[in-house]
PDB file of C-alpha atoms in Angstrom:
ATOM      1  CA  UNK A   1     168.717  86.672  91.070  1.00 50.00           C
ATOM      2  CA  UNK A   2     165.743  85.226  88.997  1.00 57.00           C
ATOM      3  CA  UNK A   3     163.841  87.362  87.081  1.00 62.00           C
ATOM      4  CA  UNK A   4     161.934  84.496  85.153  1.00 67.00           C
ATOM      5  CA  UNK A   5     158.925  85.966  86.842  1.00 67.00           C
ATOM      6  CA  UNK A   6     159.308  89.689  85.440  1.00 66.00           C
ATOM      7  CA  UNK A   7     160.081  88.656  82.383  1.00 71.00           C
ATOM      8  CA  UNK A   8     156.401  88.839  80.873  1.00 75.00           C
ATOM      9  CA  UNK A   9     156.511  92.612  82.295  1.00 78.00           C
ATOM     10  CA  UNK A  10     159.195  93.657  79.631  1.00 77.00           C
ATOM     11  CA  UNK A  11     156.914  92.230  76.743  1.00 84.00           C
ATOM     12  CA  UNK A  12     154.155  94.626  77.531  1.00 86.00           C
ATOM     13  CA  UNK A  13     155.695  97.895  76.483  1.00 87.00           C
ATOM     14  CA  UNK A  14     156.146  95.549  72.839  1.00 87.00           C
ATOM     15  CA  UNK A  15     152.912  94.454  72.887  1.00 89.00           C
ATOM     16  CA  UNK A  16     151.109  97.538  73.658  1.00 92.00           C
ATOM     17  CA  UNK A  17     153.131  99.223  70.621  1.00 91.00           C
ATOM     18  CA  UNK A  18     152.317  96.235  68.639  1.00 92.00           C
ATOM     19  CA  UNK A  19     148.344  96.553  69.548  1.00 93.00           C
ATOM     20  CA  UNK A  20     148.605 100.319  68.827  1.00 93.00           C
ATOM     21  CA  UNK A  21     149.899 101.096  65.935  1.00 91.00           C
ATOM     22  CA  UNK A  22     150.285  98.171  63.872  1.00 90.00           C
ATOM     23  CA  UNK A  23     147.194  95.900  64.591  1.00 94.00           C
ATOM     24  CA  UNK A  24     144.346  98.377  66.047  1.00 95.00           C
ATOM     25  CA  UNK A  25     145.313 100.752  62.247  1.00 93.00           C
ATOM     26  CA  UNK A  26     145.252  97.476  60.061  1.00 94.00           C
ATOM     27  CA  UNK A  27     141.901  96.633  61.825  1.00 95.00           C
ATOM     28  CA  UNK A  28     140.402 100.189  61.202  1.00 95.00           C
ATOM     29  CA  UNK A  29     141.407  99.902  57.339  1.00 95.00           C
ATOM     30  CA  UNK A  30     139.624  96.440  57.089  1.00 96.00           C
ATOM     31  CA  UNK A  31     136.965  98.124  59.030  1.00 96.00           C
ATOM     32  CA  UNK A  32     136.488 100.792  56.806  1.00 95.00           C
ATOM     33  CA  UNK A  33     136.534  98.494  53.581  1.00 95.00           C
ATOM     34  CA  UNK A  34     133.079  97.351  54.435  1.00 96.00           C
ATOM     35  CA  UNK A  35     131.140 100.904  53.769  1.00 94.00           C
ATOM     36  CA  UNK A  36     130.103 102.929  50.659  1.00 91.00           C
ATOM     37  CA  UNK A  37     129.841 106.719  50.532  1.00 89.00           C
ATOM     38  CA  UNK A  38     126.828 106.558  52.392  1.00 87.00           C
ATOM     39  CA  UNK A  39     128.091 104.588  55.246  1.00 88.00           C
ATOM     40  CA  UNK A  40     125.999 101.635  54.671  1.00 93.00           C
ATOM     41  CA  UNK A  41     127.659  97.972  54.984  1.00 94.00           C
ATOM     42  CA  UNK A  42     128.630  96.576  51.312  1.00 94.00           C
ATOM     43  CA  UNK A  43     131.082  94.298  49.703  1.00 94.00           C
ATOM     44  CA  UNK A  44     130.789  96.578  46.500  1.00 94.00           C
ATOM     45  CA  UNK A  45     134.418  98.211  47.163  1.00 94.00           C
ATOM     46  CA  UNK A  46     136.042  94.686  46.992  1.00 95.00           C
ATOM     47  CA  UNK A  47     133.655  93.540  43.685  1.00 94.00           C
ATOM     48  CA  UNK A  48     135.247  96.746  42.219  1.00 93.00           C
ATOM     49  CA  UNK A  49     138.927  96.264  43.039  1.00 93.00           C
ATOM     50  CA  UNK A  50     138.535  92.952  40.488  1.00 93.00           C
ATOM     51  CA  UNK A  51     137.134  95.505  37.807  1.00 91.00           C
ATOM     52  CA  UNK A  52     139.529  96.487  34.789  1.00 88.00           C
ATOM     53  CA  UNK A  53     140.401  99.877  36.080  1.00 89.00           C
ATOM     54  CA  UNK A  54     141.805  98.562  39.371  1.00 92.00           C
ATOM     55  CA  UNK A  55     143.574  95.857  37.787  1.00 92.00           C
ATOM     56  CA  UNK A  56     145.301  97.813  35.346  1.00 91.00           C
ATOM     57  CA  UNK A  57     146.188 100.086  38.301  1.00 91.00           C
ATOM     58  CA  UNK A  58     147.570  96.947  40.239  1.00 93.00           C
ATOM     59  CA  UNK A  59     149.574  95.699  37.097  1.00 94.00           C
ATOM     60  CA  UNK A  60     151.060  99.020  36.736  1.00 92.00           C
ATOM     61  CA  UNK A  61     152.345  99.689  40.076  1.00 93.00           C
ATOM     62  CA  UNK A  62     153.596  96.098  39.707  1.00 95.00           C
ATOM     63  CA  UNK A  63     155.025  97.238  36.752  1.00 95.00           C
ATOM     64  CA  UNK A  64     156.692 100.311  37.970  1.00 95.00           C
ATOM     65  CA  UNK A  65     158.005  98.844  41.377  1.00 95.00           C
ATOM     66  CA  UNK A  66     159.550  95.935  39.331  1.00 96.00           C
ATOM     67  CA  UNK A  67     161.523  98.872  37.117  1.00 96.00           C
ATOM     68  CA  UNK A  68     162.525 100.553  40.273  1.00 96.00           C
ATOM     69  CA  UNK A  69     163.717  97.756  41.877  1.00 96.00           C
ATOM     70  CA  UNK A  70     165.413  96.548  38.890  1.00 97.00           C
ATOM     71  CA  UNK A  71     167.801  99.409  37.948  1.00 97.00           C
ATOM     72  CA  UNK A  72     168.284  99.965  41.898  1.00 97.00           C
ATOM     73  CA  UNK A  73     169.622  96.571  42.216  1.00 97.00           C
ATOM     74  CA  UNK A  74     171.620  97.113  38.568  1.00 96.00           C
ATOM     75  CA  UNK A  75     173.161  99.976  40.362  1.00 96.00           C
ATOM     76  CA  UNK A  76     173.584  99.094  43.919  1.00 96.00           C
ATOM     77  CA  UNK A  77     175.060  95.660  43.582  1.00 96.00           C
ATOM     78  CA  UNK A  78     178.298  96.664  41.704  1.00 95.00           C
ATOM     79  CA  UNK A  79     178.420  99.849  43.739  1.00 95.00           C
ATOM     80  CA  UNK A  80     178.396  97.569  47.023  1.00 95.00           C
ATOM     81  CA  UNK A  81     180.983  95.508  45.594  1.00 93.00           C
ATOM     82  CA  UNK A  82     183.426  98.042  44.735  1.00 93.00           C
ATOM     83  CA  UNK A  83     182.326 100.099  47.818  1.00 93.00           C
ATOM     84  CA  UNK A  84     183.931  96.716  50.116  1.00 92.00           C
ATOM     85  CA  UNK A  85     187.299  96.920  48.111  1.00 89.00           C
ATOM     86  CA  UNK A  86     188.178 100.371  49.016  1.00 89.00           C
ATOM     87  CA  UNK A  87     190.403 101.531  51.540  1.00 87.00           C
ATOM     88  CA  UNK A  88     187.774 103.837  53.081  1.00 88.00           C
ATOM     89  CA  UNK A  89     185.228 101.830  52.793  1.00 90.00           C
ATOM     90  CA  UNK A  90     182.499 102.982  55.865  1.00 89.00           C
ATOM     91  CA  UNK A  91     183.736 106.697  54.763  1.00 91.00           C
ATOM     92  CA  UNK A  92     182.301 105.876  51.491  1.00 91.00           C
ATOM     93  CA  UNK A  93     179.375 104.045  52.726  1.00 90.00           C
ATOM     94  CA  UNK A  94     178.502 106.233  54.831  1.00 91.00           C
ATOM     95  CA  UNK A  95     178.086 109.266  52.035  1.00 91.00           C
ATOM     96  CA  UNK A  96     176.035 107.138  50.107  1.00 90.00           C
ATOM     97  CA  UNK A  97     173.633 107.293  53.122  1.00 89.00           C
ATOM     98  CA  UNK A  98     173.695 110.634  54.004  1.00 91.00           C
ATOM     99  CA  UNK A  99     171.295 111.942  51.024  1.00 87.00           C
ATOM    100  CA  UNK A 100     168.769 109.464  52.709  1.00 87.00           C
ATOM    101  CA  UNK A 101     168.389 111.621  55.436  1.00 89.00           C
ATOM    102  CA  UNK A 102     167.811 114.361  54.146  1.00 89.00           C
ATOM    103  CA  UNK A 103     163.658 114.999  53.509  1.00 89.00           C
ATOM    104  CA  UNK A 104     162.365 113.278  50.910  1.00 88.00           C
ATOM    105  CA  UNK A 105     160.236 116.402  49.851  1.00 89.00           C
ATOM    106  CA  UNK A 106     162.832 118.270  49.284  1.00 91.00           C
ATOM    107  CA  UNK A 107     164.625 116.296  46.919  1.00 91.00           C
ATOM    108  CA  UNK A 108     161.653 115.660  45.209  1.00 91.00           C
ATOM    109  CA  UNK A 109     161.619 119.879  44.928  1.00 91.00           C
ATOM    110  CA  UNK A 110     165.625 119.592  44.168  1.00 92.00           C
ATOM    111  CA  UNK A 111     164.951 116.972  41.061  1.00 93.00           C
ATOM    112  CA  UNK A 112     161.988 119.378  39.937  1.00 92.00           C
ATOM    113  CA  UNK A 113     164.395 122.233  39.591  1.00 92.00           C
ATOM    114  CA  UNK A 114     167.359 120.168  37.855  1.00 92.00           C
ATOM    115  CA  UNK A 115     165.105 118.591  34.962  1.00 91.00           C
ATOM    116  CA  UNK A 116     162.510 121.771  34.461  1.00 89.00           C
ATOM    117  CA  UNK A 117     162.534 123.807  30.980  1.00 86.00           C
ATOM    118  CA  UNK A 118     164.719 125.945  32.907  1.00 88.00           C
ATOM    119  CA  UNK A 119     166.978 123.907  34.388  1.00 89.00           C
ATOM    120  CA  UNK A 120     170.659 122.934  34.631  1.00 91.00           C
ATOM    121  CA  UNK A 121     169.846 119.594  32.723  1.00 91.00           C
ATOM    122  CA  UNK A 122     168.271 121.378  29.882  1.00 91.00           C
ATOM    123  CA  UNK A 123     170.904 124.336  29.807  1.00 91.00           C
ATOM    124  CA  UNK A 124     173.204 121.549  29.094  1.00 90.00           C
ATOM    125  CA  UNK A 125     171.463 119.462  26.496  1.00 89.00           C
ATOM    126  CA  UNK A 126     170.984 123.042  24.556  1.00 90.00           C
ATOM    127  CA  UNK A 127     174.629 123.598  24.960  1.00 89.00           C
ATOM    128  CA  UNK A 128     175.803 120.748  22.844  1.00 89.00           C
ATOM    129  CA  UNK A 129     172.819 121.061  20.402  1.00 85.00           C
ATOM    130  CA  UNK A 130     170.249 118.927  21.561  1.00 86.00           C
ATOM    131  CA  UNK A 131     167.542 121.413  22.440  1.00 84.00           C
ATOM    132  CA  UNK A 132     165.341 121.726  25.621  1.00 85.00           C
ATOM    133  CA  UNK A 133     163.512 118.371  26.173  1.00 87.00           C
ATOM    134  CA  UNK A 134     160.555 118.310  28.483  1.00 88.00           C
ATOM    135  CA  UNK A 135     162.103 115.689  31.172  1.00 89.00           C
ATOM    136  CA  UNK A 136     159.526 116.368  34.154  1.00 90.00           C
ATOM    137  CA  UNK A 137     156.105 114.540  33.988  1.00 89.00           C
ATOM    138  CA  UNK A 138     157.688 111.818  32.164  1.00 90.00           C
ATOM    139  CA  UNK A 139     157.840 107.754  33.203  1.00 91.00           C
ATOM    140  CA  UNK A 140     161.593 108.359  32.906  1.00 92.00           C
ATOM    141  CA  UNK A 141     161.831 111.016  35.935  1.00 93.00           C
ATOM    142  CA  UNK A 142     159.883 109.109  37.714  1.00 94.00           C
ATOM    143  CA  UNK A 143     161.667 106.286  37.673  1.00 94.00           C
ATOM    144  CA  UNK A 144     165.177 108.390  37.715  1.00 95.00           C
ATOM    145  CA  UNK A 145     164.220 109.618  40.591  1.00 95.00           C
ATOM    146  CA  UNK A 146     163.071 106.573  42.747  1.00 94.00           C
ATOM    147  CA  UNK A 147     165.871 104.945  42.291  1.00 96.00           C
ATOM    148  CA  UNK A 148     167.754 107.736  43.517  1.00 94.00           C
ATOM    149  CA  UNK A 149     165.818 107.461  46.773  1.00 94.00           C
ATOM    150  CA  UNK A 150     165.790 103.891  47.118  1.00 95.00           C
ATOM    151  CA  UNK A 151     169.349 103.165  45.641  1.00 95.00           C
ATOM    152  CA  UNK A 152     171.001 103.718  49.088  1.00 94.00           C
ATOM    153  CA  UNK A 153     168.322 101.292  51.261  1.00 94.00           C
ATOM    154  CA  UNK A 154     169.631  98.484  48.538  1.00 96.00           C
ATOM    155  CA  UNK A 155     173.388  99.258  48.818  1.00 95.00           C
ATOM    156  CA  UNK A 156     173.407  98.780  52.720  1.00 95.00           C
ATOM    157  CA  UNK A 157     172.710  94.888  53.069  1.00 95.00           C
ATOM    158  CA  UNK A 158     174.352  93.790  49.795  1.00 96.00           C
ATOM    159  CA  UNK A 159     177.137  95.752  51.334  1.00 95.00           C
ATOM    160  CA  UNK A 160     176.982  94.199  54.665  1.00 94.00           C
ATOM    161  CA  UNK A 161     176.567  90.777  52.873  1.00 94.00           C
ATOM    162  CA  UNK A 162     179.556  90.878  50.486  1.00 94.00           C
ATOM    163  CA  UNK A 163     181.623  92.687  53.564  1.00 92.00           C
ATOM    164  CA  UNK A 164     180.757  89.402  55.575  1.00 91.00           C
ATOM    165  CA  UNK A 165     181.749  87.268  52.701  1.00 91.00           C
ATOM    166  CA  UNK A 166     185.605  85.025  53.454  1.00 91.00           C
ATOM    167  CA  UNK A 167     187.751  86.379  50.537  1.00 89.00           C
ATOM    168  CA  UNK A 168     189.447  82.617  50.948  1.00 92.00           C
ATOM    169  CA  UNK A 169     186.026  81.063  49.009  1.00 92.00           C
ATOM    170  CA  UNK A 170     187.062  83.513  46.528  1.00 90.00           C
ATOM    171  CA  UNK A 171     190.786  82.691  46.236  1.00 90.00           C
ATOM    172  CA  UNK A 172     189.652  78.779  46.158  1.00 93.00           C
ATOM    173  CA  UNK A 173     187.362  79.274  43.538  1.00 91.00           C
ATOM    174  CA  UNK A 174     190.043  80.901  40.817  1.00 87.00           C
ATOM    175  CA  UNK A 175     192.675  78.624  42.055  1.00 89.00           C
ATOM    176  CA  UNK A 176     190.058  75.045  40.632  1.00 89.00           C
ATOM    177  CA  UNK A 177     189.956  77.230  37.670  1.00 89.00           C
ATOM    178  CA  UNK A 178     187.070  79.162  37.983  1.00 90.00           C
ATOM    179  CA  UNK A 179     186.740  82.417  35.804  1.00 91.00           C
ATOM    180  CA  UNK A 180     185.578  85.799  37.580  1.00 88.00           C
ATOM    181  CA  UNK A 181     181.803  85.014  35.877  1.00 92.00           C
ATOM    182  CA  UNK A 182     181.419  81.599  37.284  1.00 93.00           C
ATOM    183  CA  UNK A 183     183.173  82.666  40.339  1.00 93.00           C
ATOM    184  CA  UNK A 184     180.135  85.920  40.937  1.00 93.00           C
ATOM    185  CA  UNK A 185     177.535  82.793  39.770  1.00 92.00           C
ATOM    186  CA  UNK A 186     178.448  79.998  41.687  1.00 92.00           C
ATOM    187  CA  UNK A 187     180.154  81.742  44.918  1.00 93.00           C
ATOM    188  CA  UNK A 188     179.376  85.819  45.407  1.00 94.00           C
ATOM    189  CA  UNK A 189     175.672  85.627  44.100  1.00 94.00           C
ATOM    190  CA  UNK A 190     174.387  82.771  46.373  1.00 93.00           C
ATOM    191  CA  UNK A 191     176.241  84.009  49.152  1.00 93.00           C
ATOM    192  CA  UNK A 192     174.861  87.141  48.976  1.00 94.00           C
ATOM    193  CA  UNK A 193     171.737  86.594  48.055  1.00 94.00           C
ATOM    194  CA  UNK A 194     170.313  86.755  51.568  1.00 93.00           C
ATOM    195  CA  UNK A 195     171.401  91.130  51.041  1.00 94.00           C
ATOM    196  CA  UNK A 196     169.608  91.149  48.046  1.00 95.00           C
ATOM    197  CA  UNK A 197     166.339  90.163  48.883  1.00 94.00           C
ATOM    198  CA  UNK A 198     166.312  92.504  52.057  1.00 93.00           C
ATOM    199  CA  UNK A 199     167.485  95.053  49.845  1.00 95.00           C
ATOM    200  CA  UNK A 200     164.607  93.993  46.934  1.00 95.00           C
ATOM    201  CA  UNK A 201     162.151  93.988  50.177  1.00 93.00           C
ATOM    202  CA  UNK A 202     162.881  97.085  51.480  1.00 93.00           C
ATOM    203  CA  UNK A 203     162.353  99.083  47.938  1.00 95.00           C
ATOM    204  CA  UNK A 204     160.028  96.736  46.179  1.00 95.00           C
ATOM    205  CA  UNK A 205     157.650  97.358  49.055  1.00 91.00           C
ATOM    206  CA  UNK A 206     157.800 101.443  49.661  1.00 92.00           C
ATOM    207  CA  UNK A 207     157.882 101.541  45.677  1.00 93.00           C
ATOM    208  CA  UNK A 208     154.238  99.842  45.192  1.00 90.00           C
ATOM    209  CA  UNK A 209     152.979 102.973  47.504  1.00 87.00           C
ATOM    210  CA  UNK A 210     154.459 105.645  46.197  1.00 88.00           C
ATOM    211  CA  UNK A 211     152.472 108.754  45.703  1.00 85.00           C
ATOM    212  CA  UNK A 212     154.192 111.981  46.492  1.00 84.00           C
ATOM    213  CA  UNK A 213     156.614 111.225  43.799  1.00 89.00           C
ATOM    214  CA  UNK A 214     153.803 110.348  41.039  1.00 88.00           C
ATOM    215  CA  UNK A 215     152.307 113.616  42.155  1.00 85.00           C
ATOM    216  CA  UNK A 216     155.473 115.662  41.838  1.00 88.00           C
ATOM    217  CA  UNK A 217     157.773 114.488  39.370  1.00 92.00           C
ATOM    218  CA  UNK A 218     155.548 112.394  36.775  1.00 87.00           C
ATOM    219  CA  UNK A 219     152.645 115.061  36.974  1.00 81.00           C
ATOM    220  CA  UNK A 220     150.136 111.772  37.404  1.00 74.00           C
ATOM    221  CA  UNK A 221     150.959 110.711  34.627  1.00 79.00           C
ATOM    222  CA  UNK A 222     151.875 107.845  36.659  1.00 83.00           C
ATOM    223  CA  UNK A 223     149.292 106.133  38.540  1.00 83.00           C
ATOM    224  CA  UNK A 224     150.205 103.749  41.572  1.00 87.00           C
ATOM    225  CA  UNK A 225     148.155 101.968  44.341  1.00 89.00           C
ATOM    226  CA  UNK A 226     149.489 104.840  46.341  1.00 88.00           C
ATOM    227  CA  UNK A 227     148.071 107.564  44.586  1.00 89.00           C
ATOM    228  CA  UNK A 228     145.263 105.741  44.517  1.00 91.00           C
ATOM    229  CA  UNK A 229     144.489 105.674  48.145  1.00 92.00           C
ATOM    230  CA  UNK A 230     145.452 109.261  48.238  1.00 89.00           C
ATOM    231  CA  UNK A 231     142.956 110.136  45.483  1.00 89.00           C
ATOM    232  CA  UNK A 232     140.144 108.153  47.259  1.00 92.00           C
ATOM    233  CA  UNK A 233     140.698 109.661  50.728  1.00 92.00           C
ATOM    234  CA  UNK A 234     141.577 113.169  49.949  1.00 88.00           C
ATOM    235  CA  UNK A 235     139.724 113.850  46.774  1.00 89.00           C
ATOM    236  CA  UNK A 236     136.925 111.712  46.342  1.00 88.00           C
ATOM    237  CA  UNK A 237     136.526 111.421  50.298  1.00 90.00           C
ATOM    238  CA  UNK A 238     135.357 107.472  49.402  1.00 93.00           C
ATOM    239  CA  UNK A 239     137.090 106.355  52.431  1.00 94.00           C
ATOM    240  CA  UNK A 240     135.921 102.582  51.750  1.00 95.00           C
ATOM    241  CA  UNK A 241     137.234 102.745  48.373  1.00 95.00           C
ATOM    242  CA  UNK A 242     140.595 103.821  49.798  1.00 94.00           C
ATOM    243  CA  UNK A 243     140.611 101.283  52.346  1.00 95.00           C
ATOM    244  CA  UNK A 244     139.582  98.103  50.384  1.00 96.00           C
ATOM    245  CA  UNK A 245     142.567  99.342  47.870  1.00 95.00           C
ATOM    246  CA  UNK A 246     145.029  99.550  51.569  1.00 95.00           C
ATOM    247  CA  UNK A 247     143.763  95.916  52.288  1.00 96.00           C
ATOM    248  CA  UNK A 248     144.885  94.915  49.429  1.00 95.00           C
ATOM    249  CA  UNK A 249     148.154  96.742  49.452  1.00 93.00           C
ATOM    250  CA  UNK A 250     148.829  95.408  52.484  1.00 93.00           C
ATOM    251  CA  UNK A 251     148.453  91.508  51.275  1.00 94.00           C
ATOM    252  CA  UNK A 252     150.634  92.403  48.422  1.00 93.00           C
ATOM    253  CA  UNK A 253     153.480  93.542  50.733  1.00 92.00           C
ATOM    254  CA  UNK A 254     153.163  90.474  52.938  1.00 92.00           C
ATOM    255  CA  UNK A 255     153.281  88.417  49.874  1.00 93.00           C
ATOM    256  CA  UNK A 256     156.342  90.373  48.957  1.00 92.00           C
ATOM    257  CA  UNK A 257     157.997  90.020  52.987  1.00 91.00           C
ATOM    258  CA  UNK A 258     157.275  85.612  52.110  1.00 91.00           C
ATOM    259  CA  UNK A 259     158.835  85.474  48.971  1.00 90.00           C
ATOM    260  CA  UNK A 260     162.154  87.774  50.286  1.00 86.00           C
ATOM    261  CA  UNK A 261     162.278  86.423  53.087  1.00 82.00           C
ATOM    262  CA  UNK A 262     166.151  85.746  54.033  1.00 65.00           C
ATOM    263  CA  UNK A 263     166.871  82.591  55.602  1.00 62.00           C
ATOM    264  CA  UNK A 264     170.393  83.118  58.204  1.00 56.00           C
ATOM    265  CA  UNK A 265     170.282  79.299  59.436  1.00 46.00           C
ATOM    266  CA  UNK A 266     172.501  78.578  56.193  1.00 43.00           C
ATOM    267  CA  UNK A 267     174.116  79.198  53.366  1.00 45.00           C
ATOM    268  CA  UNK A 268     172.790  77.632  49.743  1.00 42.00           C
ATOM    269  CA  UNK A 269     175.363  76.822  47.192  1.00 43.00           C
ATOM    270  CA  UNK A 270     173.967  74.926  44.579  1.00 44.00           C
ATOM    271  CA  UNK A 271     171.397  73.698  46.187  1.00 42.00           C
ATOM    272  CA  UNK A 272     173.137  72.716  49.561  1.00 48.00           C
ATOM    273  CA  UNK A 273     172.708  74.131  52.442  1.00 44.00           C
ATOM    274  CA  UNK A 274     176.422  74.812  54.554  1.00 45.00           C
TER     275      UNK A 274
END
């Protein structure tokens, strides 16, 4: 049976979502851009974003999502590796991800408990003579604590990608000599690399709009694009402010998507494509 003709019937459900939520809200943002307080058409939101307040606030963010990233990926990539060479290995795995599910409000809560005055971390650092330190509200928590979050959303694909990868390329490489450094440089790393830039997508990205956790944890002492927004909407009710700041958010993360990108046609060793 042919069903060449119904086949532009299953892309509508698709579409319509597409239309919906991802298009008509992207539209209503650049929409929004355009107005002042006073509802009147201007380009003065987008003239400010270039001022040195918003550009400090853009560097920053850049700043902190590039931290975040960085220590997740420190963390997750040897933690992948070793998590593939165990016996258990989706047992393992999949304990790593449970944590993820759970809300992320109350971890954020759970971390404000273990690092107050009061708290297990500071009963501990008294006990062997170092004295209550104040931990919360600090650039440190903050980014202790996002890379809790994101650490498991970076373990996944580097996992799936060194799972995937022929232990014989491995075996070749030590028997021509190759050391375990120049082995993980010139065979694991490029081989994997398509895991680790989905994994540096998936918590670059999120990280550049965090807000919740600047709120929370770092007391505002940390300022991202995604407070930002919050701030404009909620307490300055500039919603044109807050949107010109989301248009620009939302080039940065396509940007982002461009340069991670993975490419599945092949495999680049050195340059070569296999």
């Amino acid at each position: 049976m042919n069903n060449k003709p119904l086949r532009p019937l299953y892309t509508i459900p698709y579409t319509a979502w597409i239309l919906l939520f991802v298009i008509a809200p992207i539209a209503l943002i650049v929409y929004y851009s355009f107005f002042d307080l006073a509802g009147h058409f201007t380009l003065d939101n987008y003239i400010n974003f270039f001022s040195s307040v918003y550009l400090k606030l853009t560097i920053s963010s850049f700043w902190y999502a590039f931290l975040i990233t960085l220590f997740t990926l420190l963390f997750a990539y040897p933690t992948a590796y070793f998590l593939t060479k165990t016996k258990h290995k989706q047992l393992w795995l999949l304990l790593i991800i449970i944590p993820s599910w759970i809300n992320l409000l109350l971890k954020t809560y759970a971390f404000i408990g273990l690092f107050g005055l009061y708290g297990p971390i500071n009963a501990l650092l008294e006990t062997v003579g170092i004295g209550s330190q104040q931990i919360l509200f600090t650039d440190f928590s903050f980014v202790f604590v996002s890379v809790y979050i994101f650490i498991p959303f970076m373990i996944l694909p580097i996992f799936n990608s060194l799972d995937k990868l022929n232990p014989a390329l491995i075996d070749a490489s030590h028997d021509l000599g190759a050391n375990s450094w120049t082995t993980f440089r010139r065979v694991i790393w490029p081989l994997t690399l398509n895991g680790v830039k989905s994994g540096i997508q998936v918590v670059f990205i999120p990280a550049l709009s965090l807000f919740m956790i600047t709120r929370l944890i770092a007391g505002n002492k940390v300022i991202t694009l995604g407070t930002a927004i919050e701030q404009q909407f909620l307490v300055t009710q500039n919603w044109g402010m807050g949107s010109t700041i989301a248009v620009f958010l939302i080039l940065f993360m396509f940007i982002i998507m461009l340069i991670t990108s993975s490419n599945d046609r092949g495999t680049t060793i050195n340059g070569k494509t296999k």
